[in-house]
Short mmCIF file of C-alpha atoms in Angstrom, two decimals:
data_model
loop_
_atom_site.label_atom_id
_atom_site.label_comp_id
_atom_site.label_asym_id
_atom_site.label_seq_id
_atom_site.Cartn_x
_atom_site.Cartn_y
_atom_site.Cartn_z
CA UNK A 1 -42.26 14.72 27.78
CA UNK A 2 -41.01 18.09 27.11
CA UNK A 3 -41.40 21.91 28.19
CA UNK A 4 -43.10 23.54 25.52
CA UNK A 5 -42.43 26.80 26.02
CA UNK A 6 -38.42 26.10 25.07
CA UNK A 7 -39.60 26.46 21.65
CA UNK A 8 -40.53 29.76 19.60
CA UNK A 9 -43.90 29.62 18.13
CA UNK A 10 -43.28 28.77 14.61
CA UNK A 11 -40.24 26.44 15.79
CA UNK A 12 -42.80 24.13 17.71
CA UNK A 13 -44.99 24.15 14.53
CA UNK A 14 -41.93 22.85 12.68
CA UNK A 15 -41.08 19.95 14.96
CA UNK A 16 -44.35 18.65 15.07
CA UNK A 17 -44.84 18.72 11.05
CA UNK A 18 -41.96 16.03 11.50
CA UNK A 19 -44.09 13.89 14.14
CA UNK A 20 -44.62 10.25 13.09
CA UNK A 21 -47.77 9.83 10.96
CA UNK A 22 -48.82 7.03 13.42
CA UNK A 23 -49.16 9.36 16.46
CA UNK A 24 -52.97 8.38 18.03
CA UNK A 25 -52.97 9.83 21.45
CA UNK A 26 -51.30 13.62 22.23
CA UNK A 27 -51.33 15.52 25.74
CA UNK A 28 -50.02 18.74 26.31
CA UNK A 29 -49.85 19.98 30.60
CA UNK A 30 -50.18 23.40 29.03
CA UNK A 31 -49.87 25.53 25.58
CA UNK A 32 -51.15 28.48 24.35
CA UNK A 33 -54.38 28.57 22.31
CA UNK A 34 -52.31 30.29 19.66
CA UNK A 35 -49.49 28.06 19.37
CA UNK A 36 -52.69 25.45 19.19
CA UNK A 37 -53.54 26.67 15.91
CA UNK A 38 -50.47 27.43 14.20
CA UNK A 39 -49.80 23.83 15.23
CA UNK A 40 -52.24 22.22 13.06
CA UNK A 41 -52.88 24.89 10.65
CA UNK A 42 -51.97 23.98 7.02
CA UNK A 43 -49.23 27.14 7.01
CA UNK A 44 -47.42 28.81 9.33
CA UNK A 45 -47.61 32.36 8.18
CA UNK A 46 -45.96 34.35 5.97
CA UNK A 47 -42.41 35.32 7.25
CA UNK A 48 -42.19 31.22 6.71
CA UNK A 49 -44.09 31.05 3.54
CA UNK A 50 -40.94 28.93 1.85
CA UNK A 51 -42.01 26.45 4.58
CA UNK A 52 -45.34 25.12 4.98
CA UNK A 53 -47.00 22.37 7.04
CA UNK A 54 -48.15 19.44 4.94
CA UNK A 55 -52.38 19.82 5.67
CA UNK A 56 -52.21 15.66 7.17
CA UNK A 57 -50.45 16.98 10.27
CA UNK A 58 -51.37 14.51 12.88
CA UNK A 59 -53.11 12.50 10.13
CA UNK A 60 -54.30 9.63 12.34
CA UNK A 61 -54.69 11.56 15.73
CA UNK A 62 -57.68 10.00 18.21
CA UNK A 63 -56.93 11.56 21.18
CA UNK A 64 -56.22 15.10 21.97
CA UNK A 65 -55.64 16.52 25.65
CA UNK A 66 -54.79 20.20 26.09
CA UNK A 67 -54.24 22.83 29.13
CA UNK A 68 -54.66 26.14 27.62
CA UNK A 69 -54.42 29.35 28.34
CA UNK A 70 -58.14 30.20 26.87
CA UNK A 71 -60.47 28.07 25.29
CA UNK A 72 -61.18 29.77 21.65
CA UNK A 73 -63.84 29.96 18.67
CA UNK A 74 -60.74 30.13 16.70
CA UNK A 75 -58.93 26.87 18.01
CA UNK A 76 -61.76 24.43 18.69
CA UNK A 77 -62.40 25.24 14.68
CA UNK A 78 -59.05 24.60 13.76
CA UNK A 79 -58.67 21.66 15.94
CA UNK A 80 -62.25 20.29 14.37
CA UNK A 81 -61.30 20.73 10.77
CA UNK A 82 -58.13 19.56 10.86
CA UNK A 83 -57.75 16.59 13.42
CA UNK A 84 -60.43 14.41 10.80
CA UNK A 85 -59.89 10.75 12.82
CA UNK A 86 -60.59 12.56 16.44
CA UNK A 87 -62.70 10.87 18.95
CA UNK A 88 -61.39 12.02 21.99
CA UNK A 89 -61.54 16.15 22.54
CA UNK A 90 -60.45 17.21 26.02
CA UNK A 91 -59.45 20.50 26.64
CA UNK A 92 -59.39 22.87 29.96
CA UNK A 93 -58.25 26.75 30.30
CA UNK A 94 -57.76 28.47 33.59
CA UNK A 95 -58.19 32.40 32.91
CA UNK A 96 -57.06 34.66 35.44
CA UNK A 97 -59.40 37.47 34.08
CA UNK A 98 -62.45 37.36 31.78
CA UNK A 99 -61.08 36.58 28.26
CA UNK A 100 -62.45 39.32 25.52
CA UNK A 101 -64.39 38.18 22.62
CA UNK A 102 -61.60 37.11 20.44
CA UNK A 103 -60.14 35.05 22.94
CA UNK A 104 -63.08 32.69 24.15
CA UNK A 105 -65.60 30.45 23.46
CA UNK A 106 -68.88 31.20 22.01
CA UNK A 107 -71.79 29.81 20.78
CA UNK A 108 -70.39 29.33 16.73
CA UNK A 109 -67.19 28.24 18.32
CA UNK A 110 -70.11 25.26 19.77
CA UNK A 111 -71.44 24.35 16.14
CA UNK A 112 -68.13 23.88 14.38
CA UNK A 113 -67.11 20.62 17.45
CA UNK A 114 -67.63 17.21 15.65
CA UNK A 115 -67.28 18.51 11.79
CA UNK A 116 -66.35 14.82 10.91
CA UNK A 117 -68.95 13.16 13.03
CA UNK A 118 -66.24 11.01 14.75
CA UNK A 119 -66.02 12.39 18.17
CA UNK A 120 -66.70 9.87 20.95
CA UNK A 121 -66.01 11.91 24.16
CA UNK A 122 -66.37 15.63 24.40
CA UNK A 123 -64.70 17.54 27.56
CA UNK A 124 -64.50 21.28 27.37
CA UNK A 125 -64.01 22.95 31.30
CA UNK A 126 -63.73 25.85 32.52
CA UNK A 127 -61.66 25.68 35.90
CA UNK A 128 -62.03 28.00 38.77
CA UNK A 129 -58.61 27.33 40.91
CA UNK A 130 -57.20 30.54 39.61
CA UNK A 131 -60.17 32.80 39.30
CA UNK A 132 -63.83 32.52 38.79
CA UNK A 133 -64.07 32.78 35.11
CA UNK A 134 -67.13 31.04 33.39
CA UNK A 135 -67.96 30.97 29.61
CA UNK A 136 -70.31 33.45 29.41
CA UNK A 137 -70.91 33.43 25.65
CA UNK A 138 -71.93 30.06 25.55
CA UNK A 139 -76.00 29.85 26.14
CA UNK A 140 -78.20 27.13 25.90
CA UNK A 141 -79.05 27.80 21.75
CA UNK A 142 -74.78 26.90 21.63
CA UNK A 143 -76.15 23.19 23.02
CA UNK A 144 -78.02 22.73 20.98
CA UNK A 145 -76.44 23.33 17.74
CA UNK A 146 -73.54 21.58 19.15
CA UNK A 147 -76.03 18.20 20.08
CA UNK A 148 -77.06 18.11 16.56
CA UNK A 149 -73.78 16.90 15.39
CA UNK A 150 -73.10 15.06 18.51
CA UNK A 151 -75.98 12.39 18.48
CA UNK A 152 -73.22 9.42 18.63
CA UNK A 153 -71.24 11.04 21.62
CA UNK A 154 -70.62 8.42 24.66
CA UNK A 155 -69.17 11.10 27.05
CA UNK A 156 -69.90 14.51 27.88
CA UNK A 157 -67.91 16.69 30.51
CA UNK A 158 -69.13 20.44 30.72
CA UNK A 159 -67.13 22.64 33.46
CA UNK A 160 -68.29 26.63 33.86
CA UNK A 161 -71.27 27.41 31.53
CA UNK A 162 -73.00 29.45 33.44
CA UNK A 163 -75.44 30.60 31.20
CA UNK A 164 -76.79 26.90 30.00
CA UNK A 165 -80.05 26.30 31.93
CA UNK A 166 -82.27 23.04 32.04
CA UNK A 167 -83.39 23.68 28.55
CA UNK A 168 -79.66 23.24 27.26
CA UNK A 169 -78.87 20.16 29.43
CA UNK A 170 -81.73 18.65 28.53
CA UNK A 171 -81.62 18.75 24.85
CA UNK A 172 -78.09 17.06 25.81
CA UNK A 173 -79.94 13.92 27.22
CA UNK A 174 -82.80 13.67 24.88
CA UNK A 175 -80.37 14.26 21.89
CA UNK A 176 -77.47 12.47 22.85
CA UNK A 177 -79.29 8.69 23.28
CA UNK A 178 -75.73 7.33 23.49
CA UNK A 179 -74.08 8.99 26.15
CA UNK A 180 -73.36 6.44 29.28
CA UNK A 181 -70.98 9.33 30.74
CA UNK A 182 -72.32 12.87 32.16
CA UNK A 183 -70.46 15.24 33.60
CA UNK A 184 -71.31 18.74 34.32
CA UNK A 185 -69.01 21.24 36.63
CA UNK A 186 -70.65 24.58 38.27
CA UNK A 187 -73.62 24.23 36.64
CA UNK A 188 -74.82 27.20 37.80
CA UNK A 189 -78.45 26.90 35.95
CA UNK A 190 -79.20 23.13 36.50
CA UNK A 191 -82.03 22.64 38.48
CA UNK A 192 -84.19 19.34 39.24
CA UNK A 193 -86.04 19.71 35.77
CA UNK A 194 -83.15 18.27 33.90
CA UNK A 195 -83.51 14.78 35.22
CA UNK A 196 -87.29 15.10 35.26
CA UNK A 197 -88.01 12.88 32.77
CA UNK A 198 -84.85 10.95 32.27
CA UNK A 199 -87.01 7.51 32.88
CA UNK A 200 -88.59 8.33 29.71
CA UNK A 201 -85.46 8.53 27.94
CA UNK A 202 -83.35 5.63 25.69
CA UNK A 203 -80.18 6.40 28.57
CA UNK A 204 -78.33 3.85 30.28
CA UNK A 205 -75.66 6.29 32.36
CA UNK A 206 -72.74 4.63 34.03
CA UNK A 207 -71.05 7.43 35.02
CA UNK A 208 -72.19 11.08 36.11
CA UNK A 209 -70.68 13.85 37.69
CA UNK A 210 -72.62 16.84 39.14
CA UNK A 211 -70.37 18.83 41.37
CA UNK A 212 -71.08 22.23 42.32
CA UNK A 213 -74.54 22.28 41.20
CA UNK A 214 -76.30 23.92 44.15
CA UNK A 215 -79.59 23.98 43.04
CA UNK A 216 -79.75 20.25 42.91
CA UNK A 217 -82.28 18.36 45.33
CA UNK A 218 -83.41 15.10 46.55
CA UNK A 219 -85.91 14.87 43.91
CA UNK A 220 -82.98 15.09 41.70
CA UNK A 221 -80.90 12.04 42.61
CA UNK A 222 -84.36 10.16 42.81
CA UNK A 223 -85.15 10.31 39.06
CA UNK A 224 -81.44 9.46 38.31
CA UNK A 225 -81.26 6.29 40.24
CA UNK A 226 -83.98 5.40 38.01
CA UNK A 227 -80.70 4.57 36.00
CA UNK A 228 -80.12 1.05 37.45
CA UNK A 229 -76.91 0.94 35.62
CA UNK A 230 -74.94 3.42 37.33
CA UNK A 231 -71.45 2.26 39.05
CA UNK A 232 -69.83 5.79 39.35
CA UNK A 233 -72.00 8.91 41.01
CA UNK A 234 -70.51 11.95 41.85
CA UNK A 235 -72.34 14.92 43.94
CA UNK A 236 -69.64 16.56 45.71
CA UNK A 237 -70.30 20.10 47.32
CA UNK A 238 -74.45 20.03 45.85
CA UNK A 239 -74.91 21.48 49.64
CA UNK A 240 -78.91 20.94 49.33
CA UNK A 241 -78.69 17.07 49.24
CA UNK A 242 -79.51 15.43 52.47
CA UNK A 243 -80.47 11.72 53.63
CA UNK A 244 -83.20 11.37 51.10
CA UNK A 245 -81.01 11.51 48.43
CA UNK A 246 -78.61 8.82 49.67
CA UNK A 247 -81.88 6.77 50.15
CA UNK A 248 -82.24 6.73 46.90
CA UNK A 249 -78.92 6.10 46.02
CA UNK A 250 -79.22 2.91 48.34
CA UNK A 251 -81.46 1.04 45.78
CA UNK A 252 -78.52 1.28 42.74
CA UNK A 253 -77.21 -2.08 42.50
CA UNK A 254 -73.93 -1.46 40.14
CA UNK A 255 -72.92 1.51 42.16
CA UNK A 256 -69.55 1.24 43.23
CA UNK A 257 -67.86 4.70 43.56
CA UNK A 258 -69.90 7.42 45.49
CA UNK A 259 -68.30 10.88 46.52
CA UNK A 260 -70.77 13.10 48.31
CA UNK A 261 -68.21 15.54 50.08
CA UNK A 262 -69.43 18.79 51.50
CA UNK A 263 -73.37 17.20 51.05
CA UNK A 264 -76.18 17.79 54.76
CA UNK A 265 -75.99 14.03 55.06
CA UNK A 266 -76.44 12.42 58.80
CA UNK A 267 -75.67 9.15 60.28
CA UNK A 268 -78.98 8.08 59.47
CA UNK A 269 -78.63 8.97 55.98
CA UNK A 270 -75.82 6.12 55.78
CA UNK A 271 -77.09 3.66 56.78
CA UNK A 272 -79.28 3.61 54.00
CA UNK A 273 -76.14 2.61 51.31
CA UNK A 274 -76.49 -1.08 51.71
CA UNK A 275 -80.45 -1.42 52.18
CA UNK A 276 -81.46 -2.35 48.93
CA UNK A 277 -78.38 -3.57 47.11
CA UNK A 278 -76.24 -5.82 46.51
CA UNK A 279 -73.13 -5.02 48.44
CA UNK A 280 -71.26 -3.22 45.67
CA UNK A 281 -69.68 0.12 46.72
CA UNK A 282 -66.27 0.36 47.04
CA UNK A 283 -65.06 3.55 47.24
CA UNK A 284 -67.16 6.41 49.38
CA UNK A 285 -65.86 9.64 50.01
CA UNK A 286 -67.65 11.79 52.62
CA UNK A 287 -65.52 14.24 53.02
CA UNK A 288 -66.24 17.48 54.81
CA UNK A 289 -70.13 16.32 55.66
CA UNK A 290 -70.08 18.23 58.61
CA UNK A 291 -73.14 16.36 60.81
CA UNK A 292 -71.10 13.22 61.08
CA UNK A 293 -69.99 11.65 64.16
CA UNK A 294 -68.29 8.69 65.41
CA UNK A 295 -71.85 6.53 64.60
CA UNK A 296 -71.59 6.95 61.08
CA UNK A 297 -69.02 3.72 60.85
CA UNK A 298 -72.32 2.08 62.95
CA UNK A 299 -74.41 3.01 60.34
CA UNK A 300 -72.16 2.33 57.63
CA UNK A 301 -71.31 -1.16 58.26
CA UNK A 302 -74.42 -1.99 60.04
CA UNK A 303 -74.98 -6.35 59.37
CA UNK A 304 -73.41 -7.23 56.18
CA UNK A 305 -73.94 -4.01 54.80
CA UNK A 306 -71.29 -2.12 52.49
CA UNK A 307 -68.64 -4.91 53.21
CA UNK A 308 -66.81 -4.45 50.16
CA UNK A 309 -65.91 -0.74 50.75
CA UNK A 310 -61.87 -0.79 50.12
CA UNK A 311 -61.68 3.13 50.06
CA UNK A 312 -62.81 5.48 52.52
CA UNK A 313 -61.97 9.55 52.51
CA UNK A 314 -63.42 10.62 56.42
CA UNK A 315 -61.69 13.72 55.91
CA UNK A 316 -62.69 16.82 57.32
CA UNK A 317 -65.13 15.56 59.82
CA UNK A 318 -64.97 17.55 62.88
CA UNK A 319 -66.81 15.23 65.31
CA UNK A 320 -64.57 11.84 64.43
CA UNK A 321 -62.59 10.79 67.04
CA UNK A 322 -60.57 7.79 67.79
CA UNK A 323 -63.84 5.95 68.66
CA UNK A 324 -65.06 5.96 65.17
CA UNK A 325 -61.72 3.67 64.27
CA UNK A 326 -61.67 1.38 66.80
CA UNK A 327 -65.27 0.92 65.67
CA UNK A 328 -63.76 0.46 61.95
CA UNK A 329 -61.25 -1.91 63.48
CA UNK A 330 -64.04 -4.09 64.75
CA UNK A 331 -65.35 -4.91 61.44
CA UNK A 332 -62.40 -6.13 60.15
CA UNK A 333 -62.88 -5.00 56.86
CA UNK A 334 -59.58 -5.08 54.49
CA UNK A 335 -59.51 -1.52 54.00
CA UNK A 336 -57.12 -0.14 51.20
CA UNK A 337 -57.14 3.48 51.57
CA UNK A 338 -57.88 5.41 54.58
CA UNK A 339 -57.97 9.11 54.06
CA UNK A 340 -58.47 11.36 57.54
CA UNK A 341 -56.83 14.80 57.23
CA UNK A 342 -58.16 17.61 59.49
CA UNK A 343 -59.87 15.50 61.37
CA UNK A 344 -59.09 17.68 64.63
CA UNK A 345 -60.21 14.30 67.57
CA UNK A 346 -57.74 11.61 65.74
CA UNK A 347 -54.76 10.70 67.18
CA UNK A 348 -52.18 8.17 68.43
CA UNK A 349 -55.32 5.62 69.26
CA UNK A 350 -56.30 5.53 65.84
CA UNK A 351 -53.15 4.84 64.08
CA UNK A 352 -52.25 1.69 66.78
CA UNK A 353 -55.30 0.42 66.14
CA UNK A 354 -55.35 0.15 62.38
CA UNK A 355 -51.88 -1.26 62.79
CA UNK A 356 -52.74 -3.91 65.01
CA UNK A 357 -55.95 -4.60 63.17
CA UNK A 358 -56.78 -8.33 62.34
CA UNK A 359 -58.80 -9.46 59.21
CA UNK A 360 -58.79 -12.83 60.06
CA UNK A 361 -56.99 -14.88 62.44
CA UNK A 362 -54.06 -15.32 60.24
CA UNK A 363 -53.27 -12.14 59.00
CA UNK A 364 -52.92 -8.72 60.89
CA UNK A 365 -50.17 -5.82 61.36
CA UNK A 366 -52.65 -3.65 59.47
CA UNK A 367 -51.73 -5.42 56.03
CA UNK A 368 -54.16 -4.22 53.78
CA UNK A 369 -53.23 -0.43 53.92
CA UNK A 370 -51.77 1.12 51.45
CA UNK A 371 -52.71 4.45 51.73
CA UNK A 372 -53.20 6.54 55.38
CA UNK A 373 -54.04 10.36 55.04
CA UNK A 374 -53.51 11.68 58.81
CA UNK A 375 -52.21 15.23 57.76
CA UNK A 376 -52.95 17.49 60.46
CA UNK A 377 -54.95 15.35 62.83
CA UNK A 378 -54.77 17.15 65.97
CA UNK A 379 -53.67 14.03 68.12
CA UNK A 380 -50.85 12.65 66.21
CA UNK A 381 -47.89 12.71 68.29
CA UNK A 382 -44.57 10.86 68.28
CA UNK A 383 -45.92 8.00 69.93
CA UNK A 384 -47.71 7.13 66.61
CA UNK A 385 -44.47 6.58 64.78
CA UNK A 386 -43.65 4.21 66.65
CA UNK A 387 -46.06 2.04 65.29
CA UNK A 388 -44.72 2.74 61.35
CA UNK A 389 -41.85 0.62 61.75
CA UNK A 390 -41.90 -2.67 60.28
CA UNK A 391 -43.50 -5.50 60.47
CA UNK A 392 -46.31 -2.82 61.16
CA UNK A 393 -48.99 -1.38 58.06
CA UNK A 394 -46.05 -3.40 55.24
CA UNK A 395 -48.08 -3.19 51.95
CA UNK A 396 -48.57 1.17 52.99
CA UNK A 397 -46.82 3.03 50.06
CA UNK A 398 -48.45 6.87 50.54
CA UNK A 399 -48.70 8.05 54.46
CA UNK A 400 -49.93 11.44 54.95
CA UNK A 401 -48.35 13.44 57.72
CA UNK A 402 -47.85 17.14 59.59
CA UNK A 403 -44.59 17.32 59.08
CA UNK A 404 -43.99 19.66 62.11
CA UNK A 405 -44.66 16.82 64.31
CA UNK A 406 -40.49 16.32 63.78
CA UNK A 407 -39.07 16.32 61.08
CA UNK A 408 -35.92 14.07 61.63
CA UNK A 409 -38.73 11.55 62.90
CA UNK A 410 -40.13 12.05 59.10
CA UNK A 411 -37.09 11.55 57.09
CA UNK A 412 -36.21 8.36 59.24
CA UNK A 413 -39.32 6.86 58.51
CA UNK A 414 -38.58 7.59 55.17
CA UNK A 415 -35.11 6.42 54.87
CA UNK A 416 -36.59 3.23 56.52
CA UNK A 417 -39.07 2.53 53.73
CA UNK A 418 -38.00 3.58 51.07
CA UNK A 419 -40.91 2.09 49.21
CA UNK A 420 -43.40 4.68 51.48
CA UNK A 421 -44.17 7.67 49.67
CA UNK A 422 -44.32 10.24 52.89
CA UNK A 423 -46.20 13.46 52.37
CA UNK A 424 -46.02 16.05 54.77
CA UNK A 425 -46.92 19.54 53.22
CA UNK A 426 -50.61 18.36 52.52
CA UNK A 427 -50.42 17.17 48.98
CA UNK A 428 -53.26 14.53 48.14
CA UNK A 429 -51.92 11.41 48.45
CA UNK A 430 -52.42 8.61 45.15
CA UNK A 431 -51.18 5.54 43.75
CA UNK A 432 -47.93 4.99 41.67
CA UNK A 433 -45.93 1.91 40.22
CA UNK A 434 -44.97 0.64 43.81
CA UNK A 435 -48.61 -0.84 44.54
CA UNK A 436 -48.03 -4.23 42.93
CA UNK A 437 -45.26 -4.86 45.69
CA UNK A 438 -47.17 -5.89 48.42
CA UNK A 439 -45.05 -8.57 50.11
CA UNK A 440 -41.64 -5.75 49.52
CA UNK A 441 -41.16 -5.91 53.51
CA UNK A 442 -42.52 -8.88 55.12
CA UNK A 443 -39.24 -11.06 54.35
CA UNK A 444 -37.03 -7.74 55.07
CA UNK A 445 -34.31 -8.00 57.83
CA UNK A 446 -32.37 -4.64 57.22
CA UNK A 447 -31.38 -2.17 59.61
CA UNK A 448 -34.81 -0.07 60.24
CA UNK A 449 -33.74 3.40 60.19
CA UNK A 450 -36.38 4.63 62.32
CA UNK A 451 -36.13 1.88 64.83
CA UNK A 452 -32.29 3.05 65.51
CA UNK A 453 -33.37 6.68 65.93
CA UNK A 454 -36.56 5.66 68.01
CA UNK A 455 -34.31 4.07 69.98
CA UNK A 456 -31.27 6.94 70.30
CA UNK A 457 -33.77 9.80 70.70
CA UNK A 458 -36.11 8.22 73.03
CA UNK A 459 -33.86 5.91 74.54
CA UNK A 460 -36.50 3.50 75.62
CA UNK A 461 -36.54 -0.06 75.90
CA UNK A 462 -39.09 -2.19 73.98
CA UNK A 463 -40.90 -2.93 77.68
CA UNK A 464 -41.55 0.84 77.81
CA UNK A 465 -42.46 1.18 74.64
CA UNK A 466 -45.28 -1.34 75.30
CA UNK A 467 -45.93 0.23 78.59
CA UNK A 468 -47.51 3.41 76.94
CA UNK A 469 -50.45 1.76 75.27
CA UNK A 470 -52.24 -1.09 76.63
CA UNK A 471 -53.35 -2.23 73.09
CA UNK A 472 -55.58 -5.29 74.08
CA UNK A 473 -57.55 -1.77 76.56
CA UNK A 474 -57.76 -0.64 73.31
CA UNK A 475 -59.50 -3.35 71.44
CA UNK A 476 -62.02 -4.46 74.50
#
């Protein structure tokens, strides 16, 4: 790990024509597209011409990862030609105005990708978190002389061609018989026509992606769940998929990760995950669906359905209230991450409830949590630190917070655990090396930090503190 831009251009050439022949795997947070090139080009121009690169720079390289600043013709050539044992491309570029010819990606930039034929996975996005830049010299006759050399790729991630319509898409899927993994970003062109005929293809996807694609419809998902093989389905922010769509969805059997946020799904709409399968999700975000309510857990975990959902994301849900966890609580499902930021009606209720829930009759204090996203629930008070202190929620390593709720209350509860990861300015919350200590605090008997200054601010004794929540009122 380094900063590359320490080094002067033709300096950081120079250190990596020293870099150890058995080098496979290379990421780079962010370089210039220029610095790309002289980087793997065979010289390094002529104020250096006593020095030159030897042309098996990065000889064995598989991998490649880049940020960059813009997404060139000139570098994806370079990077094809010279990189001859690639199989892994990924690259990303976040303009913050509309690059000029010689600095983007065009259609011949397209046909030179996978000159040795050994590419496996093929990424090449566009982002939009600085501005909303597309590639807008890329059209769908660029797919296609790019599938031509790409009939053995396995993955495919497209972010921000906005001029590729169904016709370019689909020559990706009839073309590429190989691919299990499809992702496609602001696909401003892709209608229901792509997937029209995917039955009658040789596909077997595991994986696809298809966020921000607003034309997308119902009749959409329905010809890709034709693709009984599917574990991992993406659709966040398609805003025209509804109930129908997670009807079909119900019947995949594999499917274990599903993210619709921002979709016009209803309570009725989930409680068709479940229906028709076997049980298998695991992780469902809904995130921002705005017709939810406090029945959706009802729906969700209606029977024995959708019992093996460990991750939940009920963020963003303007009707959930504290109702909708006590309902959760009732289950008793282990739940493993929780995530419930702006949800405006959660508060204090919620979080004694989940750490007072019982899985069995053995095991309770919340135990399976070990990630809680509450930042800036509108009912959070004090009262619900109270119930962070151990033996409370012990295997929880990321908590989510407002941070003006007190902050002395915030760094106690972080000098307490110091295992806890605490967020309070509304960073997403993930996992790190800490998850593999689950049982860190159940044997713990050191001073609890936040205990002491529960217990010097508040000055309350433990029979008050139980006198502010009947918790067994709660549960009825």
């Amino acid at each position: 790990m380094f900063d590359v831009s320490i080094f002067l251009r033709h300096n950081f050439a120079r250190v990596w024509a020293l870099a150890t022949r058995r080098l496979i795997s290379l990421e780079i947070g962010y370089i210039s597209s220029v610095m790309v090139t002289e980087l793997l080009s065979p010289s390094l121009g002529l104020h250096q011409s006593s020095y030159h690169v030897q042309p098996s720079i990065l000889p064995n390289l598989q991998k490649l990862c880049l940020s960059v600043d813009y997404i060139t013709d000139t570098m994806v050539s370079t990077i094809s030609k010279c990189l001859v044992c690639l199989t892994h491309l990924d690259l990303r570029d976040s303009p913050i105005i509309e690059p000029r010819m010689a600095f983007d990606l065009t259609n011949s930039g397209l046909q030179q990708i996978n000159v040795h034929g050994k590419l496996k996975h093929l990424s090449l996005v566009r982002s939009q978190e600085i501005a909303p830049t597309y590639f807008k010299r890329v059209n769908d006759l660029g797919i296609l002389l790019m599938a031509d050399k790409c009939s053995a790729m396995e993955s495919i991630c497209l972010g921000g061609f906005c001029q590729v319509t169904d016709t370019g898409y689909k020559t990706i899927l009839h073309s590429c018989s190989k691919v299990y993994k499809l992702r496609v970003f602001h696909g401003t062109h892709l209608t229901d026509l792509v997937f029209h005929d995917i039955s009658a293809t040789s596909l077997s996807l595991t994986h696809v992606s298809l966020r921000w694609c607003n034309l997308l419809t119902n009749l959409a998902i329905a010809r890709l769940a034709t693709n009984g093989d599917l574990s991992f389905l993406d659709l966040r922010d398609c805003r025209n998929l509804g109930d129908e769509a997670l009807r079909a969805i119900g019947t995949l059997p594999k499917l274990k990760t599903l993210l619709i946020d921002g979709c016009d799904i209803s309570d009725v709409g989930l409680s068709y995950l479940g229906r028709g399968s076997k049980n298998s999700l695991v992780s469902l975000s809904v995130r921002g669906c705005k017709r939810l309510t406090d029945r959706c857990i009802c729906s969700l975990f209606n029977g024995s359905s959708n019992k093996e959902i460990r991750e939940l994301d009920l963020s963003n849900l303007p009707n959930i209230s504290d109702d909708a966890v006590l309902l959760l609580v009732k289950t008793r499902i282990p739940i493993f991450e929780l995530r419930m930021r702006r949800c405006p009606l959660i508060g204090d209720i919620s979080v004694i409830a989940l750490a007072s829930m019982q899985i069995d009759d053995t095991v309770w204090h919340g135990s399976h949590l070990r990630l809680l996203d509450l930042y800036n629930c509108g009912g959070i008070t004090q009262l619900a630190f109270q119930w962070f202190k151990k033996p409370y929620f012990p295997r929880l390593r990321w908590l989510g917070v407002t941070g003006s709720v007190n902050r002395d209350l915030v760094d106690a509860l972080a000098r307490s655990r110091p295992f806890l990861h605490v967020a309070c300015r509304g960073e997403e919350l993930g996992t790190d090396q800490w998850d593999d200590m689950d049982d860190v605090y159940v044997q713990d008997e050191e001073v609890d930090f936040l205990e002491q200054w529960l217990l010097g601010a508040e000055n309350e004794s433990d029979d008050e503190m139980e006198d502010d929540v009947d918790l067994a009122e709660l549960l009825e």
